[in-house]
Coordinates of C-alpha atoms in Angstrom, one line a residue:
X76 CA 0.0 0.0 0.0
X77 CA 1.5 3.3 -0.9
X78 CA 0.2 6.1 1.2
X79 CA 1.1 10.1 0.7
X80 CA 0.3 13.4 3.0
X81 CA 1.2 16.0 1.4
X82 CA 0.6 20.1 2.1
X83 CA 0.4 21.6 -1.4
X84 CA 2.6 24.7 -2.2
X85 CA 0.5 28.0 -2.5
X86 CA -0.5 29.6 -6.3
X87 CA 2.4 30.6 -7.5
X88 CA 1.8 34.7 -8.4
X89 CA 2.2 34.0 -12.2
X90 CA -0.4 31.1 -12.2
X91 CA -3.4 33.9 -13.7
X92 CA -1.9 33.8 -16.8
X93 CA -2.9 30.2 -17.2
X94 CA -6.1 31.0 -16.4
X95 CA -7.2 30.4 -19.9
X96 CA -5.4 26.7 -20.6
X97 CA -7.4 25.7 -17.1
X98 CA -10.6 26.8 -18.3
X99 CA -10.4 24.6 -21.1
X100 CA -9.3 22.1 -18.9
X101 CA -12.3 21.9 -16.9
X102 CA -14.6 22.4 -20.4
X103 CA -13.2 19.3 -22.1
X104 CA -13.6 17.6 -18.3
X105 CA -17.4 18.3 -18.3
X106 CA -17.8 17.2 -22.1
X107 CA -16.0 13.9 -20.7
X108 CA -18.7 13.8 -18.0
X109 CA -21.5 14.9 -19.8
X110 CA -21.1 12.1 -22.7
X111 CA -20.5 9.7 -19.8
X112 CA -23.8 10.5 -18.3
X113 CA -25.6 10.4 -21.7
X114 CA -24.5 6.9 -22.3
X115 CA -25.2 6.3 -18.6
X116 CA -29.3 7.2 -19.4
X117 CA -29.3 5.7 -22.2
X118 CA -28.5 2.2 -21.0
X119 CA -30.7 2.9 -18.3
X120 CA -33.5 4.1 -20.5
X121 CA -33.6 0.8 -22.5
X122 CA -33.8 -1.1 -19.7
X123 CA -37.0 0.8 -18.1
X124 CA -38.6 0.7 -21.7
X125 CA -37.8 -1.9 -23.4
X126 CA -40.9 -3.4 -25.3
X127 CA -42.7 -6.3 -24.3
X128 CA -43.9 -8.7 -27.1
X129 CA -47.1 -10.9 -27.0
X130 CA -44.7 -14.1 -27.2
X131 CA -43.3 -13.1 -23.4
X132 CA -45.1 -14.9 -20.6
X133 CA -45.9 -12.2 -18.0
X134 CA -42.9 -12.1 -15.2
X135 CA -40.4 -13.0 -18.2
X136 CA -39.2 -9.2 -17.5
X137 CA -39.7 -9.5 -14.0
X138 CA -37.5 -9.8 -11.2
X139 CA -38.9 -10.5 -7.3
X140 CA -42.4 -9.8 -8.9
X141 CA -41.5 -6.2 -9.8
X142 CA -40.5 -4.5 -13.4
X143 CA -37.1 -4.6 -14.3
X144 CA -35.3 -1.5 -13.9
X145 CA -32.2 0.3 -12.3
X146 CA -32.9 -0.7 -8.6
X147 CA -33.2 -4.3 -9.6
X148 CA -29.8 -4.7 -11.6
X149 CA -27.1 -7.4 -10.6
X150 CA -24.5 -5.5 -8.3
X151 CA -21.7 -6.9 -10.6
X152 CA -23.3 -4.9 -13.6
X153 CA -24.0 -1.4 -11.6
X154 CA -19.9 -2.1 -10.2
X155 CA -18.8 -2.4 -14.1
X156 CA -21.5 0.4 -14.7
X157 CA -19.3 2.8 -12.4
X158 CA -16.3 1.8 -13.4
X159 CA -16.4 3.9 -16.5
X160 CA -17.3 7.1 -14.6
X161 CA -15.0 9.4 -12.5
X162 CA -15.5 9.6 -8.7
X163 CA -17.6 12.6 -8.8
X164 CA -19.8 11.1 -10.9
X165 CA -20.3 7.8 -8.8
X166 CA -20.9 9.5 -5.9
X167 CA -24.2 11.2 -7.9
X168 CA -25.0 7.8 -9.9
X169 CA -25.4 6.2 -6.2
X170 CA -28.0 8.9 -5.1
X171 CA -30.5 7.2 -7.6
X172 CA -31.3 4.7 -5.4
X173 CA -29.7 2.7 -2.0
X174 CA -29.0 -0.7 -4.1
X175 CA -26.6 1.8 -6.2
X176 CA -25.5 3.2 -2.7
X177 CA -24.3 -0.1 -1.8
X178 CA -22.2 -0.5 -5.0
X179 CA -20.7 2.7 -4.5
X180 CA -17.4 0.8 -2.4
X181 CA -17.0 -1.4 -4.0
X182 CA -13.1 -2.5 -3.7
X183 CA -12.2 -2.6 -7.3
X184 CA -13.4 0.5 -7.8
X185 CA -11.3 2.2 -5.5
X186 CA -7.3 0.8 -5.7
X187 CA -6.9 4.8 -5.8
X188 CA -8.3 7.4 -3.2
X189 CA -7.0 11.3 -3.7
X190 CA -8.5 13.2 -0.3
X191 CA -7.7 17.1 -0.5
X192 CA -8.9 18.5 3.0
X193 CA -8.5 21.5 4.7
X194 CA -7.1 21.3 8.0
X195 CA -9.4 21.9 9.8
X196 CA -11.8 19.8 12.7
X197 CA -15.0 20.1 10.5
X198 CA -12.9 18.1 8.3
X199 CA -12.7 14.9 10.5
X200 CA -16.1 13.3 10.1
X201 CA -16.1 13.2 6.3
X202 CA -12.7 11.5 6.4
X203 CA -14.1 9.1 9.5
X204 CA -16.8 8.1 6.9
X205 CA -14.3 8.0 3.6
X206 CA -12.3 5.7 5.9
X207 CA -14.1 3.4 7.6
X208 CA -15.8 2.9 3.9
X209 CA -12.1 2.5 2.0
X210 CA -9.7 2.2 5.1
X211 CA -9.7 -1.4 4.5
X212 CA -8.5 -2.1 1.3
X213 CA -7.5 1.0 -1.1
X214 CA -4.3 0.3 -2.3
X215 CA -2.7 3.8 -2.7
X216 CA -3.9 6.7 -0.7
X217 CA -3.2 10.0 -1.3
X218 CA -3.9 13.0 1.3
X219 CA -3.4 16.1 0.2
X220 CA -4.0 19.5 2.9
X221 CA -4.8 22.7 1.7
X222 CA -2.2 25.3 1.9
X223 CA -3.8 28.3 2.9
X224 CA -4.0 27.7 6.8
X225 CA -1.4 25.4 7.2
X226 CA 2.1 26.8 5.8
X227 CA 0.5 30.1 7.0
X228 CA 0.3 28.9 10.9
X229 CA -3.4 29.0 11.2
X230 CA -4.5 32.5 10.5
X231 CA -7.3 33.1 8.2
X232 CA -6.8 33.6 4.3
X233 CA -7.6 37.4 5.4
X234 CA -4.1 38.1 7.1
X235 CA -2.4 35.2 5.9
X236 CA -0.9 34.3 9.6
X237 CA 0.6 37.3 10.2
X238 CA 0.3 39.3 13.7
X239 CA 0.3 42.9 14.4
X240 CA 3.9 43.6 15.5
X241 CA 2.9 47.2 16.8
X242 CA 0.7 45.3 19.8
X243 CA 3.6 43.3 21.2
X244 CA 7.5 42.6 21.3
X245 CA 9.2 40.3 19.3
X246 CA 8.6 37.5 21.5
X247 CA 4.8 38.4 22.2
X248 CA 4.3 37.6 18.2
X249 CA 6.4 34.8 18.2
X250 CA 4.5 33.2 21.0
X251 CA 1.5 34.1 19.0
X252 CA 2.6 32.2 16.1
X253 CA 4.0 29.3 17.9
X254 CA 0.6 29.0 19.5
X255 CA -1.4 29.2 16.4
X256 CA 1.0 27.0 14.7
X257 CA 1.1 23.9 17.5
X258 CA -3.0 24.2 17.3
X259 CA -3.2 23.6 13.2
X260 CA -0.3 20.9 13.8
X261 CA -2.6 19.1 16.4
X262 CA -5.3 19.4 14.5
X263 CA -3.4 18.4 11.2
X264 CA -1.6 14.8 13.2
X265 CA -5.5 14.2 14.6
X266 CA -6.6 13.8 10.7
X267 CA -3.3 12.1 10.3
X268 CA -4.3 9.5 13.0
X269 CA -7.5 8.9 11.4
X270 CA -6.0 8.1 8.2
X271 CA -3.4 5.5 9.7
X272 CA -5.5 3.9 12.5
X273 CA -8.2 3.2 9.4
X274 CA -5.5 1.7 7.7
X275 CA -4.7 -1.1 10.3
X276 CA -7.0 -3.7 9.3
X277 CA -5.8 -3.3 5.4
X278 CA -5.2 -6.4 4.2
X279 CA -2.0 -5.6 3.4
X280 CA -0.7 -6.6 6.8
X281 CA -2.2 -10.5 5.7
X282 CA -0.4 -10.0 2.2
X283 CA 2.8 -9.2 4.1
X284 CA 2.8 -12.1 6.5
X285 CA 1.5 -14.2 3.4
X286 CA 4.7 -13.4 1.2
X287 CA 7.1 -14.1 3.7
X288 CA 5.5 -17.8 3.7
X289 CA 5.7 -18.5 0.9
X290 CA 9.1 -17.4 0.1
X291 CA 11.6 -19.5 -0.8
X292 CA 14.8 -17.4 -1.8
X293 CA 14.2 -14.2 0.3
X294 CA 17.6 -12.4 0.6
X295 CA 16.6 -9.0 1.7
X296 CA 14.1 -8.4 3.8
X297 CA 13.1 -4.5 4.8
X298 CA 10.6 -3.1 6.6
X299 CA 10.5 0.6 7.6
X300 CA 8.0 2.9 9.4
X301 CA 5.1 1.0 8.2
X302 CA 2.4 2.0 10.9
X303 CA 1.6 -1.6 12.4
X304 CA 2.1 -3.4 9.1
X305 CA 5.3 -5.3 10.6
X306 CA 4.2 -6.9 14.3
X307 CA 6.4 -8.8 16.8
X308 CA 4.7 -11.6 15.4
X309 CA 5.9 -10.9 11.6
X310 CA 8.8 -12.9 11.6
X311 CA 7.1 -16.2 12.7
X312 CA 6.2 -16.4 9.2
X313 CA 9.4 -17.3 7.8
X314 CA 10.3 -20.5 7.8
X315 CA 13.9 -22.4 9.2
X316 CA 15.3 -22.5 6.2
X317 CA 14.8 -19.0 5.0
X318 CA 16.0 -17.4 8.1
X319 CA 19.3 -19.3 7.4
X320 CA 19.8 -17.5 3.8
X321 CA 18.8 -14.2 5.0
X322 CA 21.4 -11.7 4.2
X323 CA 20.3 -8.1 5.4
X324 CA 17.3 -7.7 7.5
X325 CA 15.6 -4.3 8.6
X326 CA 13.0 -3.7 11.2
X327 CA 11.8 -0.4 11.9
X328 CA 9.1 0.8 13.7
X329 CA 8.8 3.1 16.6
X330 CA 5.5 3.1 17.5
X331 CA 5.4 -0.3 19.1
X332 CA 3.9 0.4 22.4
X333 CA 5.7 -0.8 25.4
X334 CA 8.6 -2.9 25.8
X335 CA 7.7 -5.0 22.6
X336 CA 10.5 -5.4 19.8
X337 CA 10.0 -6.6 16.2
X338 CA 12.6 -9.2 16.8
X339 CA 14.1 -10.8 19.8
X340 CA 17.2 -12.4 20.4
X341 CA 16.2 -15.7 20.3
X342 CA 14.5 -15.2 16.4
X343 CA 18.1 -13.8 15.8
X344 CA 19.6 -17.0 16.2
X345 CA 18.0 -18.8 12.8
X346 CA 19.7 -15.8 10.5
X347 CA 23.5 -17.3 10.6
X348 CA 24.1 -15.4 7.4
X349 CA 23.5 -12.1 8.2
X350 CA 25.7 -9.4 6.6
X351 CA 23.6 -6.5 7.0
X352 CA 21.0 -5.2 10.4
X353 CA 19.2 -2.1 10.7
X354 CA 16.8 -1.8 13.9
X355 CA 15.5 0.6 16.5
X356 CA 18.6 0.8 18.9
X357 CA 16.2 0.4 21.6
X358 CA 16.1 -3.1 20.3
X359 CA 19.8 -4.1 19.5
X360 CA 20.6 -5.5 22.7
X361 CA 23.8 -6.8 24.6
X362 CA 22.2 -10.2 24.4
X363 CA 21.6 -9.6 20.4
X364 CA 25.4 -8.3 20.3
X365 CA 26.2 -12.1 21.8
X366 CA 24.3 -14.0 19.2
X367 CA 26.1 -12.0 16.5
X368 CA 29.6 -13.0 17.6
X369 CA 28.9 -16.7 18.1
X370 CA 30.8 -19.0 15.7
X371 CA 28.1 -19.8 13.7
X372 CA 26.8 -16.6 12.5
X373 CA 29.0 -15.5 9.3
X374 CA 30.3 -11.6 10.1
X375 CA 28.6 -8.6 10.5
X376 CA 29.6 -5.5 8.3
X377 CA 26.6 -3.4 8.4
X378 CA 24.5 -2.2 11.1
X379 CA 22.5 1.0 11.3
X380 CA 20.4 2.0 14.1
X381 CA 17.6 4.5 14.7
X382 CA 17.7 6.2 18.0
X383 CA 14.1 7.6 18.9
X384 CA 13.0 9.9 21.7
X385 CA 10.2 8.3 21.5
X386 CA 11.5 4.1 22.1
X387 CA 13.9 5.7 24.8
X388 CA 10.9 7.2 26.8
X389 CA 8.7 3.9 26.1
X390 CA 11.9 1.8 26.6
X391 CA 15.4 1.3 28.9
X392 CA 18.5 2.0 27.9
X393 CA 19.8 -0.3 30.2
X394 CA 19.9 -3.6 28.0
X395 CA 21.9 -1.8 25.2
X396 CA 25.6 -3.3 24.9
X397 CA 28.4 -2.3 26.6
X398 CA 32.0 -1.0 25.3
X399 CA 33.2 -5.0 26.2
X400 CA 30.1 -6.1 23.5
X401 CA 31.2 -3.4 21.5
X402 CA 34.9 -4.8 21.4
X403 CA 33.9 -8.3 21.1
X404 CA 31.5 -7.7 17.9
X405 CA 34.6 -5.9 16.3
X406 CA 36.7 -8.4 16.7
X407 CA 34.5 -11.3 15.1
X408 CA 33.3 -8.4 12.5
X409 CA 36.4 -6.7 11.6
X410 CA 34.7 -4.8 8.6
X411 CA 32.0 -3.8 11.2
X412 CA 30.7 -0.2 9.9
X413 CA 27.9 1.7 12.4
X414 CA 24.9 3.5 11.0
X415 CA 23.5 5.8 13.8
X416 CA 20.8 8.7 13.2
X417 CA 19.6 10.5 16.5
X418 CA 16.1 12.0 16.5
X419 CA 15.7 14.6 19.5
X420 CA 17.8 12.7 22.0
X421 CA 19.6 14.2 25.3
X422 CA 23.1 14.6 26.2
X423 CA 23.0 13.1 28.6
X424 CA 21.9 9.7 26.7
X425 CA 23.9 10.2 23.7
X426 CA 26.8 9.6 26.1
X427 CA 25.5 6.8 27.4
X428 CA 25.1 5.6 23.4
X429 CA 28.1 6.4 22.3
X430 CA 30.4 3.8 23.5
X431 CA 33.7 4.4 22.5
X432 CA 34.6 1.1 20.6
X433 CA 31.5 1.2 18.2
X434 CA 33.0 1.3 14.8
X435 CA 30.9 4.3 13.8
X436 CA 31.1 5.4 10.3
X437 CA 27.6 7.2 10.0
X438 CA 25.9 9.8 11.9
X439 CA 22.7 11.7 11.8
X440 CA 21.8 14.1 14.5
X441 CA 17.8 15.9 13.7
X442 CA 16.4 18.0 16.5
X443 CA 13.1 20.0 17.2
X444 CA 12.6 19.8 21.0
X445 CA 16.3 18.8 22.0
X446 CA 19.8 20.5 20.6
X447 CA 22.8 18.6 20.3
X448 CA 25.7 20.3 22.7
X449 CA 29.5 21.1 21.4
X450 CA 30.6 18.6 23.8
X451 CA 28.6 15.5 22.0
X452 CA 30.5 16.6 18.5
X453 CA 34.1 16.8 20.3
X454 CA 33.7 13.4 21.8
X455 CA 32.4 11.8 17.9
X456 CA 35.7 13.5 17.1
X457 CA 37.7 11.9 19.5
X458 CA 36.0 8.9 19.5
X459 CA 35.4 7.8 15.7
X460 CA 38.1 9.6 13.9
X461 CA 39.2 6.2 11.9
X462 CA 36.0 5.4 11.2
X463 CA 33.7 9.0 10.8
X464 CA 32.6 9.7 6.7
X465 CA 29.5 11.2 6.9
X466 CA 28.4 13.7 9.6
X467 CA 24.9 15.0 9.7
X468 CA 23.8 18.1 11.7
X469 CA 20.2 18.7 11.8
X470 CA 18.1 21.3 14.2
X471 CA 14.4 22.8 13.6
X472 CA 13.9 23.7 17.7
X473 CA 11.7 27.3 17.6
X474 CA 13.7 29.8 19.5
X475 CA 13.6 33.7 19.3
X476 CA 17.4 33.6 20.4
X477 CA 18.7 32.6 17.5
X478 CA 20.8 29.3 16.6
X479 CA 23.2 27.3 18.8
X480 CA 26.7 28.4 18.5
X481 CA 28.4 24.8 19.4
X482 CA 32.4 27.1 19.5
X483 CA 30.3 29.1 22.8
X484 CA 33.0 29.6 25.4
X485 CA 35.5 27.1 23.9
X486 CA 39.0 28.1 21.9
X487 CA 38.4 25.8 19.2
X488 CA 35.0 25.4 16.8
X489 CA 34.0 21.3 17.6
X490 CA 33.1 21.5 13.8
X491 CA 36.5 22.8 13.0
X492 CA 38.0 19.8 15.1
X493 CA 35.8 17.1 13.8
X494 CA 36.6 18.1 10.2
X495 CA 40.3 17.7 11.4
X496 CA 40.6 14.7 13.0
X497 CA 38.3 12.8 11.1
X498 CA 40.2 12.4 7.8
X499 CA 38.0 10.2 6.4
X500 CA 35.2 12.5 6.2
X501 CA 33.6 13.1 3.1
X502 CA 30.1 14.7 3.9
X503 CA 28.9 17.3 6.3
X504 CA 25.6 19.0 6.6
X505 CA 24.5 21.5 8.6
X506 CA 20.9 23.1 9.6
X507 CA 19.8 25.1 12.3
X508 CA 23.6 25.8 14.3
X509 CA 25.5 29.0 13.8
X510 CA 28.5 28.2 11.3
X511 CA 31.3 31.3 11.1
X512 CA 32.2 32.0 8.0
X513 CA 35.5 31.8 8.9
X514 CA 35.3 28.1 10.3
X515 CA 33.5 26.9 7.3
X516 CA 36.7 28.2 5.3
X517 CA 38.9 26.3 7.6
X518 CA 36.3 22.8 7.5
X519 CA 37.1 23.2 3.6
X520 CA 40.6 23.8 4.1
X521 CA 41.4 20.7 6.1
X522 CA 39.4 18.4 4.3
X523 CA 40.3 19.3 0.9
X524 CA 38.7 17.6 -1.9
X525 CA 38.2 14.5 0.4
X526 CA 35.2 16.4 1.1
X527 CA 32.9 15.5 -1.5
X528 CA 29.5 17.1 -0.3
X529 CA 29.6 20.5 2.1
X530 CA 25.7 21.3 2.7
X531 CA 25.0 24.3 5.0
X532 CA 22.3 26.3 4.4
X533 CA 22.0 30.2 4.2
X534 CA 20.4 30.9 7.5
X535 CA 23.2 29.0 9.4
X536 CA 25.9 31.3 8.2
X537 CA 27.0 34.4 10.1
X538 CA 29.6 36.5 9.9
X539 CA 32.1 38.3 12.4
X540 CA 31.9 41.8 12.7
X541 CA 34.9 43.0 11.4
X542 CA 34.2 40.8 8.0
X543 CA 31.1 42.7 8.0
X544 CA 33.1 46.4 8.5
X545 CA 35.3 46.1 5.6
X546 CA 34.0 48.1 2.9
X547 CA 36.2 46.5 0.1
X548 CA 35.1 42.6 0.4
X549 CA 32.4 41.1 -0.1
X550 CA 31.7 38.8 2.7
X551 CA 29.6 36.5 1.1
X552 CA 31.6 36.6 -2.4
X553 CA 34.9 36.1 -0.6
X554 CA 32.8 33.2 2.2
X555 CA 32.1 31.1 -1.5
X556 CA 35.3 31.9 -3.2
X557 CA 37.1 31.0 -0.4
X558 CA 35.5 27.4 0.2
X559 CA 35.0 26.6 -3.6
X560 CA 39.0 27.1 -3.5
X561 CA 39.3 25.0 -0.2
X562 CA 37.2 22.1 -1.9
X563 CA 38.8 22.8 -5.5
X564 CA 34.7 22.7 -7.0
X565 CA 32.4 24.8 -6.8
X566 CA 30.3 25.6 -3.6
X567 CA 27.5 27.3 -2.7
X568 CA 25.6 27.6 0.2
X569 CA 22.0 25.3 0.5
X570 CA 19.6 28.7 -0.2
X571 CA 16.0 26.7 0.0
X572 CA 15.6 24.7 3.1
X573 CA 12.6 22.3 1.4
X574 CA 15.3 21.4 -1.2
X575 CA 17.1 19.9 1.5
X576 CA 15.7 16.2 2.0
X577 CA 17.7 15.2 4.8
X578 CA 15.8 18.0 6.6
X579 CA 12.4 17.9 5.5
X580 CA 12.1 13.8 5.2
X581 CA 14.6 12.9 8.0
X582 CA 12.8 9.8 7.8
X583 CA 13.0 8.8 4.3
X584 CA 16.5 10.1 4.7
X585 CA 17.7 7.5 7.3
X586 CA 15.6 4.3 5.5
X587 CA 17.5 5.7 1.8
X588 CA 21.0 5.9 3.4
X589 CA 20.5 3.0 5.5
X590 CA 20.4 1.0 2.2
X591 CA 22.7 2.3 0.3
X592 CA 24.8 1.9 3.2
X593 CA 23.7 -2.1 3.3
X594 CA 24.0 -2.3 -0.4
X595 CA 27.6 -1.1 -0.2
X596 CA 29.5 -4.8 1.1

């Protein structure tokens, strides 16, 4: 099942002068209809008045006692019937009469459902009713909210979100905001909620557990945020001998409730040939870290783990391995490479995480409640400089203040240090921290050409003042001059954030990289 949300960009200012193709758009549209509905009455038509002939016994045209007509025609035939018009036009073919009501959801006339709402609570009982009619077996679903009081923060179409500065401070209208804003995002993840909890009893949860039966030569199994598709119970559906030839299995999901885990310890035991692991790190415990260096189990060379705020409040931290595990799994796995993405965890448990022999080679860090502190980047520094390539700095946290300067009251930038110790880095982005100008020419300057992708975006740049106070360069001329020469290509920095899809799909982002990262053994 393929399901989208998606908030729809506003008009763009030059759409008018397309005014004219959309209008005959929509005209050849209603022709479409219209001569759709013409053959509709027509078939019905016949069938209401077609003659009867002397040679008919009475009831020969008769069905139940009663003349045949549209209220009496077989359900497969009023299905095909609607099959040829578009949704609008079911929806006013099924008013004719209830038996045609009935027909209306039909499965096979629904593998596709496009639902454009507003976000708004008004909204929620139409889609209750569209759901719990097609919740259960559409095939691709496509939500789509309306743009003109979402991106906008909730304010009318009138003043377009925006709050009289002249009542208030800075931080007055910024609260404002905020608080407008956090109301249309409740109100948008409540229509979200509806959608997925509809979605539980598709039968594409059966289909899943039905394929993994009746494989016999599965190699790569992976499963990612798919809302209570994959269950703890999933994997009893593969048989002995499949388990054995399993190469790379992945297992995410963090909205299992409790202390449940898509895969124990014990169900690790029947995949000897794993080369490749990706699971909530929640559920990668010292006892898994065991069965993966016992003699029988071929080595590991790719694990990535997802790190949630939301599995560490649900679950413990304290069955996670140890630095002794750690150790251990590297020396039965001496290609070992680590995967880790962070989403909105503490400093105070990333260094309980970050153990220092865990062959890390990956890391993603994406806030919007928690920052990550200029201490957690010098101790990746330290830690992982054999191992470090990519290095991935995310932050979206809503503060008036400004970003997080992570070179506050230290003598050298962590950044600086990271991209100097690690000499094996070859990607670092960067959203929603303060990046000097003049580190960002030193990052590009140690690293060279090595560096193969340097993403920082616009907003995170600033500038010292006396940059700023000489008339005769350009600060931001000389800033990409300086770099492109540092990385010998040319640079520039990230100028739309929404083109950025580690930011906006951090997600999608970690399920990509994670195979690519799996693919590459």
């Amino acid at each position: 099942m393929l399901l989208f949300l998606s908030v729809p960009q506003p008009r763009p200012p030059g759409a008018r002068t397309r005014a004219g193709a959309a209008r005959v758009a929509r005209w050849r549209r209603q022709r479409l209809r219209l001569q759709q509905l013409r053959r509709l009455r027509g078939l019905l038509r016949g069938l209401r008045g077609r003659p009867r002939t002397g040679s008919l016994r009475r009831g020969r045209m008769a069905l139940c006692g009663q003349a045949a007509g549209a209220a009496s025609l077989p359900s497969e035939l009023i299905v095909h019937i609607f099959s040829f018009l578009s949704a609008s036009d079911r929806l006013r073919a099924s008013a004719s009469c209830s038996h045609w009501r009935e027909c209306l959801f039909y499965p096979a006339l629904w593998p596709q459902l496009r639902i454009c709402l507003r976000v708004s609570p008004s909204e929620q009982p139409r889609l209750e009713f569209l759901m719990r009619k097609c919740g259960w077996f559409v095939r691709e679903l496509r939500v789509e909210f309306a743009a003109e009081n979402y991106l906008s923060g909730g304010g009318g179409p009138g003043d377009g979100g925006r709050v009289d500065t002249r009542t208030g401070g800075e931080e007055v209208e910024a609260l404002q905001l905020s608080t407008r804003w956090l109301e249309v995002l409740r109100t948008y993840l409540e229509l979200v909620l509806c959608v997925l909890v509809s979605i539980r009893n598709n039968r594409i949860q059966q289909l899943f557990e039905e394929i993994l039966s009746n494989s016999r030569q599965l190699k790569w199994l992976s499963c990612g945020f798919m809302l209570e598709i994959v269950t703890p119970t999933s994997l009893s559906s593969l048989s002995n001998s499949i388990a054995n030839t399993m190469e790379h299995l992945s297992l995410l999901d963090n909205n299992i409730p409790g202390n449940s885990t898509l895969i124990t310890a014990v169900e690790l035991e029947q995949f000897v040939n794993l080369r490749s692991l990706a699971l909530d790190f929640c559920d990668f415990t010292a006892e898994m870290a065991r069965v993966l260096t016992d003699n029988n189990h071929v080595p590991l060379q790719r694990l990535s783990l997802l790190v949630h705020n939301v599995s560490v409040m649900h679950k413990s931290l304290d069955n996670m391995p140890n630095d002794e595990h750690w150790k251990a799994l590297s020396r039965k796995s001496t290609n070992l490479r680590v995967y880790i993405m962070a989403f909105d965890i503490k400093s105070e448990d990333m260094l309980k995480i970050l153990k220092p022999s865990i062959p890390l080679e990956r890391i993603h860090f994406d806030s919007y409640i928690t920052c990550v502190s200029g201490a957690i980047v010098d101790l990746i520094s330290r830690q992982y400089d054999k191992f470090l390539t990519h290095f991935i700095l995310m932050n979206d946290v809503i503060d008036t203040s400004g970003f997080p300067d992570l070179s506050d009251n230290r003598n050298e930038d962590p950044l600086v240090l990271l991209a100097w110790r690690c000499t094996k880095l070859s990607l670092l982005a960067i959203h929603g921290y303060t990046v000097w100008a003049h580190n960002l020419i030193a990052i590009a300057r140690l690293r060279g050409s090595d560096l193969k992708v340097l993403e920082v975006t616009e907003e995170s740049i600033d500038f010292d003042q006396g940059e700023l106070a000489d008339q005769d360069v350009d600060p931001v001329h000389n800033l990409i001059e300086q770099v492109s020469l540092g990385l010998g290509q040319p640079w520039h920095a990230i100028m739309d954030i929404e083109s950025l899809s580690v930011f906006t799909e951090p997600n999608r982002h970690f399920y990509r990289e994670m195979q690519s990262f799996s693919e590459d053994i």
